[in-house]
XYZ file of C-alpha atoms in Angstrom:
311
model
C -5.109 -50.992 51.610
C -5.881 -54.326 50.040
C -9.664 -53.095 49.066
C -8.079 -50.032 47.442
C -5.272 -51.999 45.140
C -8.326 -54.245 44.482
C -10.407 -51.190 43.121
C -7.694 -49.843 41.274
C -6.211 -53.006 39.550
C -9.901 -53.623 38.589
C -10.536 -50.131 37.271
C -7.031 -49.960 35.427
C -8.107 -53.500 34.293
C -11.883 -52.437 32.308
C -9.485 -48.872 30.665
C -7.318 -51.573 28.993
C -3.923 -51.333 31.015
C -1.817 -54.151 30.097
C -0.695 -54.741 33.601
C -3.192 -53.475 36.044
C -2.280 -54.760 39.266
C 1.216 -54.485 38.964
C 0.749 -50.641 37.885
C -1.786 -50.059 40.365
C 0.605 -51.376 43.417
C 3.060 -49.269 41.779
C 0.721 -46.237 41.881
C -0.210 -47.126 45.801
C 3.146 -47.262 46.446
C 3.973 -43.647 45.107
C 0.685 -42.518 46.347
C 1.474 -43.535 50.295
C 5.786 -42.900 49.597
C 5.827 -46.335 50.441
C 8.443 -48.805 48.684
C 6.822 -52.404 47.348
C 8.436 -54.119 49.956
C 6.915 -52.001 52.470
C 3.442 -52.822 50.515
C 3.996 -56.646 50.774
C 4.571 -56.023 54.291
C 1.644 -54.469 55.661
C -1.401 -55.302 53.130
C -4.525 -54.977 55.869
C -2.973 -51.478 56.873
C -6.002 -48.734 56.767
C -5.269 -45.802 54.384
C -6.967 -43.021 53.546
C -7.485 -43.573 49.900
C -7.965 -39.802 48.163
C -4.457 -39.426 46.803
C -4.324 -42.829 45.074
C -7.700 -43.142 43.529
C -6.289 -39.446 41.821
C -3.492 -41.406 40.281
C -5.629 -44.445 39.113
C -8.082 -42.109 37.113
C -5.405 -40.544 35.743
C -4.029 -43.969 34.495
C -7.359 -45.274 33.474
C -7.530 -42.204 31.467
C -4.266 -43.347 29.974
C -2.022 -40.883 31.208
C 1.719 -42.453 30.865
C 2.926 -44.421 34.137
C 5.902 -42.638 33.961
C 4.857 -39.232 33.611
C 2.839 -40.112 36.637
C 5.431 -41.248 38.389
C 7.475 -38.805 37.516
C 10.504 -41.161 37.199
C 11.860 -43.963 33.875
C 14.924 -46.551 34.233
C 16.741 -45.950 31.028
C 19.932 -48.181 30.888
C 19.790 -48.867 34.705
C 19.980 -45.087 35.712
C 17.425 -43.815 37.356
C 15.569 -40.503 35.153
C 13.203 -37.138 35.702
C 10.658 -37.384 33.378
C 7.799 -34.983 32.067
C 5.011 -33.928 29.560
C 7.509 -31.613 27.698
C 9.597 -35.130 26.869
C 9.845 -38.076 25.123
C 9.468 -40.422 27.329
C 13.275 -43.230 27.206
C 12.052 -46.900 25.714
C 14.017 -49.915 26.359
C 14.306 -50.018 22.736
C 16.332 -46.822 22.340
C 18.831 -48.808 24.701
C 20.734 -50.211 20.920
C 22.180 -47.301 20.631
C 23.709 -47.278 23.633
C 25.251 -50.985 22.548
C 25.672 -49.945 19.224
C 28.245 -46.977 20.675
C 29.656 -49.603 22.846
C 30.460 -52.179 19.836
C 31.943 -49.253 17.727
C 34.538 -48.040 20.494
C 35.814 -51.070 22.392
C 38.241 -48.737 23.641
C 35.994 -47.145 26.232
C 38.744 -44.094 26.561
C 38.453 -43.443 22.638
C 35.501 -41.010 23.360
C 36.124 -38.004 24.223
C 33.618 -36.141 22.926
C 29.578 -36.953 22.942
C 26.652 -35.044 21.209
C 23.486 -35.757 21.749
C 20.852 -34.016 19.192
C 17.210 -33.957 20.846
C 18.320 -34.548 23.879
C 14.658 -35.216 25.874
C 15.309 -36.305 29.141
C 19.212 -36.941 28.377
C 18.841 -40.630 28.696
C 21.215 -41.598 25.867
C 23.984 -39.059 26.596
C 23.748 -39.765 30.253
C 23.609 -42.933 29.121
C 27.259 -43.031 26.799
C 29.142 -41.147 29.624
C 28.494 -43.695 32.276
C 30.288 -46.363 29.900
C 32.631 -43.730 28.432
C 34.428 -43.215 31.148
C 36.990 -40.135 29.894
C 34.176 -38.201 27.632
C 32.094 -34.750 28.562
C 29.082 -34.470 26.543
C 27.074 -31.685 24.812
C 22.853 -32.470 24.719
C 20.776 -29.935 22.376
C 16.861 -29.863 22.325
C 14.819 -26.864 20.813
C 12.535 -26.848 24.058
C 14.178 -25.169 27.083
C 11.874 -27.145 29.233
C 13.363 -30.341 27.920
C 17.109 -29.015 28.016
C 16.327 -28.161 31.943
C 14.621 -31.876 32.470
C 17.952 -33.285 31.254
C 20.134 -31.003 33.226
C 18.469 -31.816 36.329
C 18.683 -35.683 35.752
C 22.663 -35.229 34.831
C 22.978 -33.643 37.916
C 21.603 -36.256 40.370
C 23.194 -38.755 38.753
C 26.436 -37.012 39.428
C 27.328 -36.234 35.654
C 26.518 -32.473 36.225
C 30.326 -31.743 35.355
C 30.649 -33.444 31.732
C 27.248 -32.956 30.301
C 25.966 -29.347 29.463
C 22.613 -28.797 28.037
C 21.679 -26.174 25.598
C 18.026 -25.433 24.021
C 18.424 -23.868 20.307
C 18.836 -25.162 17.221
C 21.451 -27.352 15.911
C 22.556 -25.437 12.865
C 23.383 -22.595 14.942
C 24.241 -23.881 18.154
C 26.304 -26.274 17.730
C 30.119 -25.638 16.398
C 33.350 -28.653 16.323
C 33.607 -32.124 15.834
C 32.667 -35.322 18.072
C 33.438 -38.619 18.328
C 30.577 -39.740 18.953
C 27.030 -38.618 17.964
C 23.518 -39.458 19.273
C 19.940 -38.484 17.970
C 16.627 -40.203 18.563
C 14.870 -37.779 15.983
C 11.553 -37.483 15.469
C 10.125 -40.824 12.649
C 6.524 -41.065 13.216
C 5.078 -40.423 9.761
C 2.053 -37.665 10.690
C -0.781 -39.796 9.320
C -0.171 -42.138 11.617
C 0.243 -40.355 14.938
C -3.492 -40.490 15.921
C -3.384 -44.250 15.698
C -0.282 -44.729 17.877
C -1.382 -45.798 21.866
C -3.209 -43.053 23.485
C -0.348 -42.929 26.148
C 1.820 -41.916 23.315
C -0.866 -40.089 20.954
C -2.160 -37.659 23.839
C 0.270 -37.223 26.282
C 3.617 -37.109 24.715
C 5.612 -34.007 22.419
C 4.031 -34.230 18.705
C 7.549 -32.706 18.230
C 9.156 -35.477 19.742
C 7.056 -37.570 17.355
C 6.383 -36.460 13.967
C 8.639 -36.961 10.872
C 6.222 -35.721 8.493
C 4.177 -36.950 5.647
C 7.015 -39.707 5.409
C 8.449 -39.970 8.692
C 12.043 -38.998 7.544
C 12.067 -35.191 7.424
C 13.971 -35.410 10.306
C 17.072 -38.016 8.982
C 16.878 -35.926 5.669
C 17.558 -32.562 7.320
C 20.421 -34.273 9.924
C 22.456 -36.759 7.651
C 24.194 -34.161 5.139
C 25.239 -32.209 8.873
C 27.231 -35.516 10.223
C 29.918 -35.294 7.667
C 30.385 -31.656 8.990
C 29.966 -32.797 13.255
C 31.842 -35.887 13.356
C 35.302 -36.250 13.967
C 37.447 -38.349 11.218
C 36.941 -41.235 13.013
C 33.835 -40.536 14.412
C 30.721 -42.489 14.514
C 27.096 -41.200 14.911
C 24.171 -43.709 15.702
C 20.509 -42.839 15.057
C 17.128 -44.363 16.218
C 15.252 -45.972 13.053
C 11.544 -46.234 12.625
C 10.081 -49.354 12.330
C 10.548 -50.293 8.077
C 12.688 -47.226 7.378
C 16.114 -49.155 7.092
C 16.190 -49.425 3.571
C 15.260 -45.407 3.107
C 17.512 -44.453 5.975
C 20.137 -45.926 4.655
C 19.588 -44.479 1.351
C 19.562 -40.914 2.834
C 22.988 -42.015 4.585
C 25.140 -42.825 1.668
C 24.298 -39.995 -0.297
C 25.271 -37.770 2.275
C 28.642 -39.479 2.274
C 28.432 -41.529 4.860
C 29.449 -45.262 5.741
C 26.744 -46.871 7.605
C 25.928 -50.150 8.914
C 22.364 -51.458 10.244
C 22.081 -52.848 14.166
C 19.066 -54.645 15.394
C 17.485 -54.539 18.476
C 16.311 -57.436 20.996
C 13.758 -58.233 18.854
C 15.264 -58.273 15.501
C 13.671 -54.974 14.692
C 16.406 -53.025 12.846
C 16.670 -49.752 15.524
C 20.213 -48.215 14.994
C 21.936 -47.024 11.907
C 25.496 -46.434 12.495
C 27.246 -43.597 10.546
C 30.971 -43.031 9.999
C 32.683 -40.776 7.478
C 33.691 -41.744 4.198
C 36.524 -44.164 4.147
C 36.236 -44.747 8.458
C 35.221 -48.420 8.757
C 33.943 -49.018 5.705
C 32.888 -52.217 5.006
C 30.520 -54.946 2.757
C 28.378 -53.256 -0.074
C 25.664 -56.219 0.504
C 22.086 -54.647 1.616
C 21.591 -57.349 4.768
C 20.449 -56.136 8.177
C 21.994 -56.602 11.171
C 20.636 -59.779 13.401
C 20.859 -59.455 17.163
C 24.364 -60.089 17.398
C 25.977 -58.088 14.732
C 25.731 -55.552 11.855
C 25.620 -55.114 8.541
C 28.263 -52.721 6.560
C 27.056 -50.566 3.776
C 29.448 -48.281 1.668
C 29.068 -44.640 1.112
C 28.578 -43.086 -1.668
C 29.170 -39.389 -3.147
C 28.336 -37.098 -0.458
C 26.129 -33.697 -0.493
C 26.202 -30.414 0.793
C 25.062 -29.182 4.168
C 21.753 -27.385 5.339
C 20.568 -25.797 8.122
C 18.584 -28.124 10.440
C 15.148 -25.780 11.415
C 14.220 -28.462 14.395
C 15.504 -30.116 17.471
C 12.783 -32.352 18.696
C 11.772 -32.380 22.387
């Protein structure tokens, strides 16, 4: 066992993995259904090494980890991941405290949506710290919608979250108090340059926000006005540098919006509320790590259909 995690960390090591012998213990250990510990335990033991050198040239070839696995933590819950996915980043985890700061009343949420749903990570997510709320995930690709059924269910949340594939214009009817979306942002130029993990192996639907990277944020914002509840609040994933045209989009579809940063000062979650619901400062400042910034809304505009739910 100790010459194969040897091989493998060395081979993950020359295909540019950032951590090779960590992910290659990790692949050993999913390879023999062992648990690390068990690893630590028992390093000399003789294995017969087919199954795991499959995984490691599937790494070196820079196939995800998780999609490998088969398995992400997202928010300390445990998910079902796939190729038909996006697969959850620690970084989508501000929305999840963004939510959090804008309901300190935990029981204030009764009802969650959660617009390209994926693997369900952020509505599974808001319903384990909204205690009283059932929750509604859309994504356009059945495959996905079944993925995040599946992980609601073994996390015991199979009886407040349904999952529906179709699209949101037509699918979706009523208000909520709280809304979710990690749309697609990625402008499409720059989709072949991302990390091959990310470039080859993950949904170009999950990814692309056309030639700007805000098709996505331009088709959803005029909807909120329409899916939110009067005191509602929706909170969207931002694109690194899209902020400032975000917000734009925001406040001329009526909406109040304020800017929340995530561990690394990266502004990640715009906040949305309807006209006259927490409105606050007019100054254009971002949020630092520990608070937000309030921008006003201005005059609103009309609805449209939305023709995509990202996977």
């Amino acid at each position: 066992m100790a010459e194969a995690l040897r091989h493998g960390t060395e081979r993950l090591r020359n295909a540019g993995i950032d951590s090779p012998r960590r992910e290659a213990r990790l692949l050993l250990g999913h390879a023999l259904g062992r648990t690390q510990t068990d690893l630590l335990a028992a390093p000399d033991d003789a294995i017969d090494p087919g199954a795991y050198l499959s995984l490691i040239a599937r790494r070196a070839a820079r196939e995800p980890l998780a999609q490998i696995l088969g398995t992400r933590e997202f928010w300390s819950l445990d998910l079902e991941v796939s190729p038909a996915t996006l697969i959850p980043r620690p970084d989508s985890e501000t929305l999840i405290e963004a939510a959090m700061a804008a309901f300190p009343d935990r029981h204030a949420v009764r009802r969650v949506l959660d617009l390209g749903t994926g693997t369900g990570c952020l509505l599974l997510a808001a319903l384990t710290e909204f205690p009283g709320a059932f929750g509604v995930g859309l994504d356009r690709t059945p495959l996905a919608a079944a993925l995040a059924r599946r992980n609601a269910r073994r996390l015991g949340l199979g009886t407040r979250a349904a999952f529906l594939a179709g699209d949101w214009a037509r699918a979706i009817a009523g208000r909520f108090d709280l809304v979710l979306c990690n749309p697609p942002y990625v402008p499409t130029g720059e989709i072949g340059s991302l990390m091959p993990e990310v470039a080859r192996y993950e949904p170009a639907s999950a990814l692309d926000g056309g030639m700007d990277g805000l098709r996505a944020y331009a088709a959803l914002l005029p909807e909120l006005t329409r899916l939110l509840a009067p005191s509602g609040v929706a909170v969207l994933e931002l694109g690194h540098g899209q902020a400032g045209a975000v917000t734009g989009l925001a406040i001329r579809a009526g909406l109040t919006i304020s800017i929340r940063a995530d561990l690394a000062g990266i502004p990640r979650a715009l906040v949305g509320r309807p006209q006259g619901e927490g409105a606050g400062s007019t100054k254009n400042c971002l949020a630092s790590q520990t608070g937000e910034s309030s921008l006003a809304a201005g005059a609103g505009c009309g609805p449209r259909p939305l023709p995509w739910c990202p996977g």
